[in-house]
PDB file of C-alpha atoms and ligand atoms in Angstrom:
ATOM      1  CA  MET A  50       6.692  20.893 -10.110  1.00  0.00           C
ATOM      2  CA  ALA A  51       5.095  20.258  -6.749  1.00  0.00           C
ATOM      3  CA  PHE A  52       3.251  17.024  -6.065  1.00  0.00           C
ATOM      4  CA  THR A  53      -0.470  17.166  -5.299  1.00  0.00           C
ATOM      5  CA  LEU A  54      -2.914  14.887  -3.525  1.00  0.00           C
ATOM      6  CA  ALA A  55      -5.441  13.305  -5.890  1.00  0.00           C
ATOM      7  CA  PRO A  56      -9.001  12.804  -4.628  1.00  0.00           C
ATOM      8  CA  LEU A  57      -9.905   9.293  -3.500  1.00  0.00           C
ATOM      9  CA  PRO A  58     -11.263   7.232  -6.409  1.00  0.00           C
ATOM     10  CA  TYR A  59     -14.468   6.638  -4.328  1.00  0.00           C
ATOM     11  CA  SER A  60     -16.269   8.360  -1.442  1.00  0.00           C
ATOM     12  CA  HIS A  61     -14.932   8.306   2.119  1.00  0.00           C
ATOM     13  CA  ASP A  62     -17.778   6.048   3.251  1.00  0.00           C
ATOM     14  CA  ALA A  63     -17.547   3.668   0.296  1.00  0.00           C
ATOM     15  CA  LEU A  64     -15.542   0.990   2.104  1.00  0.00           C
ATOM     16  CA  GLU A  65     -17.902   0.752   5.100  1.00  0.00           C
ATOM     17  CA  PRO A  66     -18.240  -1.351   7.178  1.00  0.00           C
ATOM     18  CA  TYR A  67     -14.769  -2.790   6.546  1.00  0.00           C
ATOM     19  CA  ILE A  68     -12.904   0.511   6.640  1.00  0.00           C
ATOM     20  CA  ASP A  69     -14.797   3.277   8.426  1.00  0.00           C
ATOM     21  CA  THR A  70     -15.510   6.759   7.108  1.00  0.00           C
ATOM     22  CA  LEU A  71     -13.555   8.705   9.748  1.00  0.00           C
ATOM     23  CA  THR A  72     -10.465   6.563   9.210  1.00  0.00           C
ATOM     24  CA  MET A  73     -10.625   7.224   5.474  1.00  0.00           C
ATOM     25  CA  GLN A  74     -11.105  10.980   6.010  1.00  0.00           C
ATOM     26  CA  ILE A  75      -8.110  11.241   8.341  1.00  0.00           C
ATOM     27  CA  HIS A  76      -5.961   8.749   6.456  1.00  0.00           C
ATOM     28  CA  HIS A  77      -6.377  10.402   3.066  1.00  0.00           C
ATOM     29  CA  GLY A  78      -7.016  14.021   4.040  1.00  0.00           C
ATOM     30  CA  LYS A  79      -4.474  14.334   6.867  1.00  0.00           C
ATOM     31  CA  HIS A  80      -1.858  11.575   6.698  1.00  0.00           C
ATOM     32  CA  HIS A  81      -1.513  11.307   2.918  1.00  0.00           C
ATOM     33  CA  GLN A  82      -1.753  15.095   2.551  1.00  0.00           C
ATOM     34  CA  ALA A  83       1.081  15.484   5.069  1.00  0.00           C
ATOM     35  CA  TYR A  84       3.321  13.099   3.092  1.00  0.00           C
ATOM     36  CA  VAL A  85       2.675  15.174  -0.047  1.00  0.00           C
ATOM     37  CA  ASP A  86       3.317  18.479   1.727  1.00  0.00           C
ATOM     38  CA  ASN A  87       6.475  17.246   3.439  1.00  0.00           C
ATOM     39  CA  LEU A  88       7.785  15.711   0.216  1.00  0.00           C
ATOM     40  CA  ASN A  89       7.354  19.084  -1.510  1.00  0.00           C
ATOM     41  CA  LYS A  90       9.159  20.831   1.353  1.00  0.00           C
ATOM     42  CA  ALA A  91      12.021  18.342   1.219  1.00  0.00           C
ATOM     43  CA  LEU A  92      12.425  18.837  -2.544  1.00  0.00           C
ATOM     44  CA  ALA A  93      12.000  22.616  -2.749  1.00  0.00           C
ATOM     45  CA  GLY A  94      15.125  24.207  -4.191  1.00  0.00           C
ATOM     46  CA  SER A  95      17.007  20.914  -4.375  1.00  0.00           C
ATOM     47  CA  GLU A  96      18.575  19.155  -7.367  1.00  0.00           C
ATOM     48  CA  HIS A  97      15.815  16.535  -7.124  1.00  0.00           C
ATOM     49  CA  GLU A  98      12.929  18.976  -7.579  1.00  0.00           C
ATOM     50  CA  SER A  99      12.169  18.045 -11.199  1.00  0.00           C
ATOM     51  CA  LYS A 100      12.293  14.268 -10.730  1.00  0.00           C
ATOM     52  CA  THR A 101       9.254  12.036 -11.059  1.00  0.00           C
ATOM     53  CA  LEU A 102       7.939  10.199  -8.024  1.00  0.00           C
ATOM     54  CA  GLU A 103       9.165   6.918  -9.542  1.00  0.00           C
ATOM     55  CA  GLN A 104      12.687   8.321  -9.939  1.00  0.00           C
ATOM     56  CA  LEU A 105      12.682   9.563  -6.349  1.00  0.00           C
ATOM     57  CA  ILE A 106      11.463   6.191  -5.055  1.00  0.00           C
ATOM     58  CA  ALA A 107      14.112   4.235  -6.958  1.00  0.00           C
ATOM     59  CA  HIS A 108      16.885   6.266  -5.261  1.00  0.00           C
ATOM     60  CA  ALA A 109      15.062   7.155  -2.040  1.00  0.00           C
ATOM     61  CA  GLY A 110      17.691   5.755   0.308  1.00  0.00           C
ATOM     62  CA  ALA A 111      20.493   7.556  -1.481  1.00  0.00           C
ATOM     63  CA  ILE A 112      18.672  10.914  -1.627  1.00  0.00           C
ATOM     64  CA  SER A 113      17.558  11.621   1.962  1.00  0.00           C
ATOM     65  CA  ALA A 114      15.443  10.373   4.860  1.00  0.00           C
ATOM     66  CA  PRO A 115      12.685  12.982   4.257  1.00  0.00           C
ATOM     67  CA  VAL A 116      12.388  11.965   0.589  1.00  0.00           C
ATOM     68  CA  ARG A 117      12.445   8.268   1.538  1.00  0.00           C
ATOM     69  CA  ASN A 118       9.740   8.684   4.189  1.00  0.00           C
ATOM     70  CA  ASN A 119       7.464  11.180   2.458  1.00  0.00           C
ATOM     71  CA  GLY A 120       8.049  10.093  -1.137  1.00  0.00           C
ATOM     72  CA  GLY A 121       7.364   6.555   0.018  1.00  0.00           C
ATOM     73  CA  GLY A 122       4.292   7.757   1.887  1.00  0.00           C
ATOM     74  CA  HIS A 123       2.940   9.466  -1.234  1.00  0.00           C
ATOM     75  CA  TRP A 124       3.659   6.543  -3.570  1.00  0.00           C
ATOM     76  CA  ASN A 125       2.412   3.861  -1.151  1.00  0.00           C
ATOM     77  CA  HIS A 126      -0.866   5.585  -0.314  1.00  0.00           C
ATOM     78  CA  THR A 127      -1.688   6.357  -3.936  1.00  0.00           C
ATOM     79  CA  PHE A 128      -1.072   2.672  -4.715  1.00  0.00           C
ATOM     80  CA  PHE A 129      -3.164   1.599  -1.699  1.00  0.00           C
ATOM     81  CA  TRP A 130      -6.246   3.692  -2.595  1.00  0.00           C
ATOM     82  CA  GLU A 131      -6.161   2.220  -6.092  1.00  0.00           C
ATOM     83  CA  SER A 132      -5.915  -1.300  -4.642  1.00  0.00           C
ATOM     84  CA  LEU A 133      -9.283  -0.928  -2.921  1.00  0.00           C
ATOM     85  CA  LEU A 134     -12.802  -0.804  -4.272  1.00  0.00           C
ATOM     86  CA  PRO A 135     -16.173  -0.931  -2.536  1.00  0.00           C
ATOM     87  CA  GLY A 136     -18.493  -3.856  -2.848  1.00  0.00           C
ATOM     88  CA  VAL A 137     -16.163  -6.244  -4.587  1.00  0.00           C
ATOM     89  CA  GLY A 138     -15.339  -8.963  -2.081  1.00  0.00           C
ATOM     90  CA  SER A 139     -14.367 -11.269  -4.888  1.00  0.00           C
ATOM     91  CA  ALA A 140     -11.381 -13.449  -5.619  1.00  0.00           C
ATOM     92  CA  PRO A 141      -8.763 -13.122  -8.339  1.00  0.00           C
ATOM     93  CA  SER A 142      -9.383 -14.858 -11.650  1.00  0.00           C
ATOM     94  CA  GLY A 143      -7.468 -15.818 -14.769  1.00  0.00           C
ATOM     95  CA  LYS A 144      -3.665 -15.701 -14.891  1.00  0.00           C
ATOM     96  CA  LEU A 145      -3.371 -14.032 -11.493  1.00  0.00           C
ATOM     97  CA  ALA A 146      -5.467 -16.726  -9.806  1.00  0.00           C
ATOM     98  CA  ALA A 147      -3.341 -19.443 -11.425  1.00  0.00           C
ATOM     99  CA  ALA A 148      -0.110 -17.725 -10.341  1.00  0.00           C
ATOM    100  CA  ILE A 149      -1.398 -17.357  -6.758  1.00  0.00           C
ATOM    101  CA  ASP A 150      -2.315 -21.058  -6.644  1.00  0.00           C
ATOM    102  CA  GLN A 151       1.091 -21.983  -7.994  1.00  0.00           C
ATOM    103  CA  ALA A 152       3.034 -19.770  -5.589  1.00  0.00           C
ATOM    104  CA  PHE A 153       1.032 -20.313  -2.389  1.00  0.00           C
ATOM    105  CA  GLY A 154      -1.029 -23.505  -2.890  1.00  0.00           C
ATOM    106  CA  SER A 155      -4.456 -21.837  -2.929  1.00  0.00           C
ATOM    107  CA  PHE A 156      -6.138 -18.452  -2.575  1.00  0.00           C
ATOM    108  CA  ASP A 157      -6.965 -19.237   1.067  1.00  0.00           C
ATOM    109  CA  GLU A 158      -3.354 -20.113   1.820  1.00  0.00           C
ATOM    110  CA  PHE A 159      -2.233 -16.923   0.109  1.00  0.00           C
ATOM    111  CA  LYS A 160      -4.602 -14.869   2.303  1.00  0.00           C
ATOM    112  CA  THR A 161      -3.291 -16.573   5.442  1.00  0.00           C
ATOM    113  CA  LYS A 162       0.342 -15.936   4.482  1.00  0.00           C
ATOM    114  CA  PHE A 163      -0.312 -12.341   3.430  1.00  0.00           C
ATOM    115  CA  ALA A 164      -2.079 -11.594   6.720  1.00  0.00           C
ATOM    116  CA  ALA A 165       0.794 -13.228   8.617  1.00  0.00           C
ATOM    117  CA  GLY A 166       3.189 -10.937   6.743  1.00  0.00           C
ATOM    118  CA  GLY A 167       1.194  -7.923   7.894  1.00  0.00           C
ATOM    119  CA  VAL A 168       0.795  -9.097  11.474  1.00  0.00           C
ATOM    120  CA  GLY A 169       4.498  -9.957  11.615  1.00  0.00           C
ATOM    121  CA  ARG A 170       5.615  -6.470  10.673  1.00  0.00           C
ATOM    122  CA  PHE A 171       6.656  -4.998  14.030  1.00  0.00           C
ATOM    123  CA  GLY A 172       5.538  -1.402  14.433  1.00  0.00           C
ATOM    124  CA  SER A 173       4.569   0.518  11.292  1.00  0.00           C
ATOM    125  CA  GLY A 174       4.888  -0.621   7.715  1.00  0.00           C
ATOM    126  CA  TRP A 175       3.365  -2.375   4.746  1.00  0.00           C
ATOM    127  CA  VAL A 176       2.713  -5.902   3.515  1.00  0.00           C
ATOM    128  CA  TRP A 177       3.118  -6.519  -0.216  1.00  0.00           C
ATOM    129  CA  LEU A 178       2.420  -9.024  -2.942  1.00  0.00           C
ATOM    130  CA  ILE A 179       5.193  -8.488  -5.469  1.00  0.00           C
ATOM    131  CA  VAL A 180       6.615 -10.012  -8.619  1.00  0.00           C
ATOM    132  CA  HIS A 181      10.179 -10.916  -7.662  1.00  0.00           C
ATOM    133  CA  GLU A 182      12.385 -12.610 -10.280  1.00  0.00           C
ATOM    134  CA  GLY A 183       9.284 -13.672 -12.214  1.00  0.00           C
ATOM    135  CA  LYS A 184       7.456 -15.152  -9.229  1.00  0.00           C
ATOM    136  CA  LEU A 185       4.786 -13.926  -6.826  1.00  0.00           C
ATOM    137  CA  VAL A 186       6.261 -13.323  -3.373  1.00  0.00           C
ATOM    138  CA  ILE A 187       4.896 -11.815  -0.136  1.00  0.00           C
ATOM    139  CA  SER A 188       7.161  -9.259   1.500  1.00  0.00           C
ATOM    140  CA  SER A 189       6.908  -6.472   4.032  1.00  0.00           C
ATOM    141  CA  THR A 190       8.656  -3.161   4.544  1.00  0.00           C
ATOM    142  CA  PRO A 191       9.089  -0.871   7.561  1.00  0.00           C
ATOM    143  CA  ASN A 192       7.748   2.678   7.776  1.00  0.00           C
ATOM    144  CA  GLN A 193       7.015   4.060   4.272  1.00  0.00           C
ATOM    145  CA  ASP A 194       9.577   1.969   2.409  1.00  0.00           C
ATOM    146  CA  ASN A 195       8.428  -0.111  -0.552  1.00  0.00           C
ATOM    147  CA  PRO A 196       9.829  -2.891  -2.786  1.00  0.00           C
ATOM    148  CA  LEU A 197      10.795  -0.436  -5.543  1.00  0.00           C
ATOM    149  CA  MET A 198      13.278   1.373  -3.307  1.00  0.00           C
ATOM    150  CA  ASP A 199      17.045   0.987  -3.428  1.00  0.00           C
ATOM    151  CA  VAL A 200      16.895   0.190   0.308  1.00  0.00           C
ATOM    152  CA  ALA A 201      14.332  -2.640   0.065  1.00  0.00           C
ATOM    153  CA  GLU A 202      15.464  -6.002   1.466  1.00  0.00           C
ATOM    154  CA  VAL A 203      13.302  -7.793  -1.117  1.00  0.00           C
ATOM    155  CA  LYS A 204      12.935  -5.858  -4.353  1.00  0.00           C
ATOM    156  CA  GLY A 205      10.209  -6.390  -6.907  1.00  0.00           C
ATOM    157  CA  THR A 206       7.196  -4.958  -8.669  1.00  0.00           C
ATOM    158  CA  PRO A 207       4.271  -4.454  -6.280  1.00  0.00           C
ATOM    159  CA  VAL A 208       0.884  -5.751  -7.396  1.00  0.00           C
ATOM    160  CA  LEU A 209      -0.889  -5.376  -4.021  1.00  0.00           C
ATOM    161  CA  GLY A 210       0.074  -3.422  -0.914  1.00  0.00           C
ATOM    162  CA  VAL A 211      -1.730  -3.040   2.403  1.00  0.00           C
ATOM    163  CA  ASP A 212      -0.962  -0.364   4.972  1.00  0.00           C
ATOM    164  CA  VAL A 213      -0.473  -1.849   8.463  1.00  0.00           C
ATOM    165  CA  TRP A 214       0.267   1.420  10.280  1.00  0.00           C
ATOM    166  CA  GLU A 215      -2.085   1.808  13.249  1.00  0.00           C
ATOM    167  CA  HIS A 216      -3.553   4.922  11.609  1.00  0.00           C
ATOM    168  CA  ALA A 217      -4.992   2.626   8.923  1.00  0.00           C
ATOM    169  CA  TYR A 218      -7.203   0.677  11.312  1.00  0.00           C
ATOM    170  CA  TYR A 219      -7.020   1.814  14.948  1.00  0.00           C
ATOM    171  CA  LEU A 220     -10.331   3.729  15.182  1.00  0.00           C
ATOM    172  CA  LYS A 221     -12.359   0.674  14.217  1.00  0.00           C
ATOM    173  CA  TYR A 222     -10.123  -2.277  15.088  1.00  0.00           C
ATOM    174  CA  GLN A 223      -7.965  -0.810  17.903  1.00  0.00           C
ATOM    175  CA  ASN A 224      -5.077  -3.213  18.564  1.00  0.00           C
ATOM    176  CA  LYS A 225      -6.620  -6.017  16.483  1.00  0.00           C
ATOM    177  CA  ARG A 226      -4.498  -5.799  13.338  1.00  0.00           C
ATOM    178  CA  PRO A 227      -5.458  -9.388  12.368  1.00  0.00           C
ATOM    179  CA  ASP A 228      -9.153  -8.398  12.261  1.00  0.00           C
ATOM    180  CA  TYR A 229      -8.373  -5.485   9.935  1.00  0.00           C
ATOM    181  CA  LEU A 230      -6.317  -7.785   7.714  1.00  0.00           C
ATOM    182  CA  ALA A 231      -9.177 -10.320   7.650  1.00  0.00           C
ATOM    183  CA  ALA A 232     -11.712  -7.635   6.671  1.00  0.00           C
ATOM    184  CA  ILE A 233      -9.605  -6.042   3.940  1.00  0.00           C
ATOM    185  CA  TRP A 234     -10.338  -8.939   1.540  1.00  0.00           C
ATOM    186  CA  ASN A 235     -13.878  -7.577   1.207  1.00  0.00           C
ATOM    187  CA  VAL A 236     -12.619  -4.436  -0.515  1.00  0.00           C
ATOM    188  CA  ILE A 237      -9.692  -5.504  -2.687  1.00  0.00           C
ATOM    189  CA  ASN A 238      -9.858  -4.394  -6.324  1.00  0.00           C
ATOM    190  CA  TRP A 239      -8.764  -7.665  -7.934  1.00  0.00           C
ATOM    191  CA  ASP A 240      -9.185  -6.318 -11.459  1.00  0.00           C
ATOM    192  CA  LYS A 241      -6.586  -3.673 -10.654  1.00  0.00           C
ATOM    193  CA  VAL A 242      -4.243  -6.203  -9.038  1.00  0.00           C
ATOM    194  CA  ALA A 243      -4.595  -8.519 -12.063  1.00  0.00           C
ATOM    195  CA  LYS A 244      -3.787  -5.648 -14.432  1.00  0.00           C
ATOM    196  CA  ARG A 245      -0.616  -4.814 -12.488  1.00  0.00           C
ATOM    197  CA  PHE A 246       0.361  -8.502 -12.493  1.00  0.00           C
ATOM    198  CA  GLU A 247      -0.005  -8.760 -16.256  1.00  0.00           C
ATOM    199  CA  GLU A 248       2.099  -5.612 -16.719  1.00  0.00           C
ATOM    200  CA  ALA A 249       4.834  -6.767 -14.314  1.00  0.00           C
TER     201      ALA A 249
HETATM  202 MN1   MN B 569      -1.170   5.108   5.979  1.00  0.00          MN
END
């Protein structure tokens, strides 16, 4: 069964002024759509056609480069849209907040280290907060790889992921990736991140 692109869980202008409307339209409607279309093309008629996205991701490196890149693109973007929410701008609470303090010292230190992980990713990729061997860890991946893949350097269960490809921020922030990564905290869906943490 072919994969399809789900609508955004909010309107294209919902994350203004932190993420602009045109970026969201192109990012979801063109980039994410292309990952879905190219994943379907790569799978058509192959032995992997009936697999779930999670199964494809787990073996992405072993299957093929098109499945790794486009399956990763589909999984990562779906996860990213669900990680964001307009008008939140809050901080984590409860067990997640305690685990962040324990792992990184404080929420502010976590934000600094997470942003450094994103800025430090050369070229295109993602920065992640993952549960790795029972602990919260910041990691990053190149291109459309993610921590669930067989090829990941640091494997774990993602609880937050931020896209640091230029297409995610260039229209508004141009070359200033650190500014984008500073603004993103205004639109993180901490309830969603906390739910993933408790399930991990
Ligand atoms: Mn992207």
